[in-house]
Each structure stands twice: as structure tokens, then as C-alpha cells.
mmCIF file of C-alpha atoms in Angstrom:
data_model
loop_
_atom_site.group_PDB
_atom_site.id
_atom_site.type_symbol
_atom_site.label_atom_id
_atom_site.label_comp_id
_atom_site.label_asym_id
_atom_site.label_seq_id
_atom_site.Cartn_x
_atom_site.Cartn_y
_atom_site.Cartn_z
ATOM 1 C CA MET A 213 -11.154 3.787 12.623
ATOM 2 C CA LYS A 214 -14.196 5.779 11.552
ATOM 3 C CA LYS A 215 -12.170 7.462 8.806
ATOM 4 C CA PHE A 216 -10.878 4.111 7.594
ATOM 5 C CA ASN A 217 -14.358 2.579 7.466
ATOM 6 C CA LYS A 218 -15.610 5.671 5.627
ATOM 7 C CA VAL A 219 -12.849 5.343 3.027
ATOM 8 C CA ILE A 220 -13.572 1.638 2.510
ATOM 9 C CA LYS A 221 -17.276 2.405 2.015
ATOM 10 C CA GLU A 222 -16.400 5.162 -0.476
ATOM 11 C CA LEU A 223 -14.074 2.826 -2.404
ATOM 12 C CA ILE A 224 -16.711 0.121 -2.576
ATOM 13 C CA GLN A 225 -19.407 2.571 -3.593
ATOM 14 C CA PHE A 226 -17.162 4.046 -6.307
ATOM 15 C CA ARG A 227 -16.328 0.536 -7.567
ATOM 16 C CA ASP A 228 -19.884 -0.744 -7.443
ATOM 17 C CA GLU A 229 -21.408 2.288 -9.175
ATOM 18 C CA ARG A 230 -19.196 1.500 -12.151
ATOM 19 C CA ASP A 231 -19.748 -2.271 -11.990
ATOM 20 C CA TRP A 232 -16.002 -2.840 -11.591
ATOM 21 C CA LYS A 233 -16.200 -5.535 -8.903
ATOM 22 C CA GLN A 234 -16.160 -8.086 -11.725
ATOM 23 C CA PHE A 235 -12.602 -6.963 -12.535
ATOM 24 C CA HIS A 236 -11.391 -6.873 -8.932
ATOM 25 C CA ASP A 237 -10.357 -10.461 -8.382
ATOM 26 C CA SER A 238 -7.342 -11.067 -6.163
ATOM 27 C CA LYS A 239 -4.903 -11.421 -9.066
ATOM 28 C CA ASN A 240 -5.932 -8.178 -10.725
ATOM 29 C CA LEU A 241 -5.896 -6.236 -7.456
ATOM 30 C CA ALA A 242 -2.407 -7.562 -6.694
ATOM 31 C CA LEU A 243 -1.223 -6.673 -10.204
ATOM 32 C CA ALA A 244 -2.743 -3.201 -9.875
ATOM 33 C CA ILE A 245 -0.820 -2.661 -6.625
ATOM 34 C CA SER A 246 2.397 -3.684 -8.351
ATOM 35 C CA ILE A 247 1.777 -1.453 -11.360
ATOM 36 C CA GLU A 248 0.927 1.538 -9.190
ATOM 37 C CA ALA A 249 4.028 0.864 -7.068
ATOM 38 C CA ALA A 250 6.088 1.008 -10.261
ATOM 39 C CA GLU A 251 4.510 4.377 -11.037
ATOM 40 C CA LEU A 252 5.484 5.510 -7.527
ATOM 41 C CA ASN A 253 9.051 4.376 -8.187
ATOM 42 C CA GLU A 254 9.067 6.372 -11.402
ATOM 43 C CA ILE A 255 8.662 9.580 -9.389
ATOM 44 C CA PHE A 256 12.048 8.878 -7.775
ATOM 45 C CA LEU A 257 13.815 7.500 -10.842
ATOM 46 C CA TRP A 258 17.132 9.231 -11.593
ATOM 47 C CA LYS A 259 16.729 11.614 -8.648
ATOM 48 C CA THR A 260 19.559 12.129 -6.197
ATOM 49 C CA GLY A 261 20.053 13.718 -2.787
ATOM 50 C CA ASP A 262 17.719 16.624 -2.171
ATOM 51 C CA GLU A 263 15.770 15.903 -5.371
ATOM 52 C CA VAL A 264 14.436 12.705 -3.791
ATOM 53 C CA GLU A 265 13.099 14.571 -0.757
ATOM 54 C CA ASN A 266 11.657 17.401 -2.835
ATOM 55 C CA ILE A 267 9.575 15.430 -5.305
ATOM 56 C CA ASN A 268 6.185 16.559 -6.546
ATOM 57 C CA LYS A 269 3.884 15.937 -3.561
ATOM 58 C CA ASP A 270 0.762 15.847 -5.745
ATOM 59 C CA ARG A 271 2.180 12.945 -7.772
ATOM 60 C CA LEU A 272 3.250 11.226 -4.579
ATOM 61 C CA LYS A 273 -0.271 11.555 -3.171
ATOM 62 C CA GLU A 274 -1.804 10.237 -6.401
ATOM 63 C CA GLU A 275 0.364 7.130 -6.564
ATOM 64 C CA LEU A 276 0.142 6.355 -2.838
ATOM 65 C CA SER A 277 -3.622 6.746 -3.027
ATOM 66 C CA ASP A 278 -3.819 4.265 -5.900
ATOM 67 C CA ILE A 279 -1.615 1.732 -4.084
ATOM 68 C CA LEU A 280 -3.514 2.050 -0.814
ATOM 69 C CA SER A 281 -6.900 1.886 -2.527
ATOM 70 C CA TYR A 282 -6.095 -1.376 -4.265
ATOM 71 C CA ALA A 283 -4.487 -2.781 -1.110
ATOM 72 C CA PHE A 284 -7.549 -1.875 0.962
ATOM 73 C CA LEU A 285 -9.862 -3.449 -1.628
ATOM 74 C CA LEU A 286 -7.772 -6.632 -1.639
ATOM 75 C CA ALA A 287 -7.835 -6.791 2.165
ATOM 76 C CA GLU A 288 -11.583 -6.150 2.194
ATOM 77 C CA LYS A 289 -12.128 -8.889 -0.404
ATOM 78 C CA HIS A 290 -10.458 -11.392 1.922
ATOM 79 C CA ASN A 291 -12.049 -10.038 5.124
ATOM 80 C CA LEU A 292 -8.683 -8.937 6.494
ATOM 81 C CA ASP A 293 -8.475 -6.140 9.035
ATOM 82 C CA VAL A 294 -5.688 -3.881 7.758
ATOM 83 C CA PHE A 295 -4.765 -2.680 11.235
ATOM 84 C CA ASP A 296 -4.614 -6.223 12.623
ATOM 85 C CA ILE A 297 -2.415 -7.559 9.831
ATOM 86 C CA ILE A 298 -0.023 -4.616 10.125
ATOM 87 C CA SER A 299 0.180 -5.072 13.891
ATOM 88 C CA GLU A 300 0.856 -8.797 13.432
ATOM 89 C CA LYS A 301 3.623 -8.019 10.939
ATOM 90 C CA ILE A 302 5.225 -5.513 13.315
ATOM 91 C CA GLN A 303 5.276 -8.202 16.020
ATOM 92 C CA LYS A 304 6.875 -10.726 13.631
ATOM 93 C CA ASN A 305 9.453 -8.165 12.539
ATOM 94 C CA ALA A 306 10.255 -7.331 16.166
ATOM 95 C CA LEU A 307 11.338 -10.944 16.593
ATOM 96 C CA LYS A 308 13.346 -10.947 13.354
ATOM 97 C CA TYR A 309 14.948 -7.588 14.071
ATOM 98 C CA PRO A 310 15.663 -7.247 17.797
ATOM 99 C CA VAL A 311 16.700 -3.709 18.699
ATOM 100 C CA ASP A 312 20.077 -4.759 20.092
ATOM 101 C CA LYS A 313 21.036 -6.303 16.743
ATOM 102 C CA ALA A 314 19.151 -4.217 14.197
ATOM 103 C CA LYS A 315 19.435 -0.673 15.529
ATOM 104 C CA GLY A 316 21.131 1.600 13.016
ATOM 105 C CA THR A 317 21.660 -1.032 10.337
ATOM 106 C CA ALA A 318 19.758 -1.848 7.167
ATOM 107 C CA LYS A 319 20.950 -5.446 7.103
ATOM 108 C CA LYS A 320 18.377 -8.150 6.533
ATOM 109 C CA TYR A 321 17.477 -10.325 9.539
ATOM 110 C CA ASN A 322 19.530 -13.275 8.242
ATOM 111 C CA GLU A 323 22.626 -11.042 7.995
ATOM 112 C CA LEU A 324 22.532 -9.716 11.565
#
């Protein structure tokens, strides 16, 4: 938790030193996440088999960092605890995807 709080403080400091908070409304943060996710997808585009698992780790780190940074800033903006909301989602998904029905299949919950 200390590392997470440190990262959030660093993100906010970085943003505030550049006076970028004015641009970080919910819509723009959500759009930034989507755009960065598309850039992550681009790393895997047209790759097959082993190529997918052997992608450039530096590019992967860059794009994941961008996505996570914007997601953390959006959560912080709305006073959401990232760990709590992930835990809540895991609990919801456990109900949607019970082990006895979902184990070993990629089917959506309404197809099980």
C-alpha cells in the first residue's frame, strides 16, 4: 500500500507541476485510457503464437504504465480505492462465474 500511495503522490505531483489537472476531467481520463489501451493492442497486432509472448517488454511496460496512470488518476479523482473496487469486482465475478461452471472455459457468464 505504501508503494501505491507513493505512486499516486508522484502522479499528482507530476500533473500539478505542469498545471495539467485542468485537462484531467473524467471524460478525458477515460478517453486517455482507451487510447493507451489501443496502443497496447498495437503491440500485439498481427503477431501469432510465440511472437505474442515474446513482444518488446519495454513497449509493454510503457503502454501499461500509461493505462494504469490514467486509471489511477481517474480513481483518485472520484475518491475510489483501487484495491477495494478490484476486490468488489472479483466478488461479483465469483458469483457470475462459479468454479464448477466456468473452470476451463472462456464462455461468458450468460453462456454457461
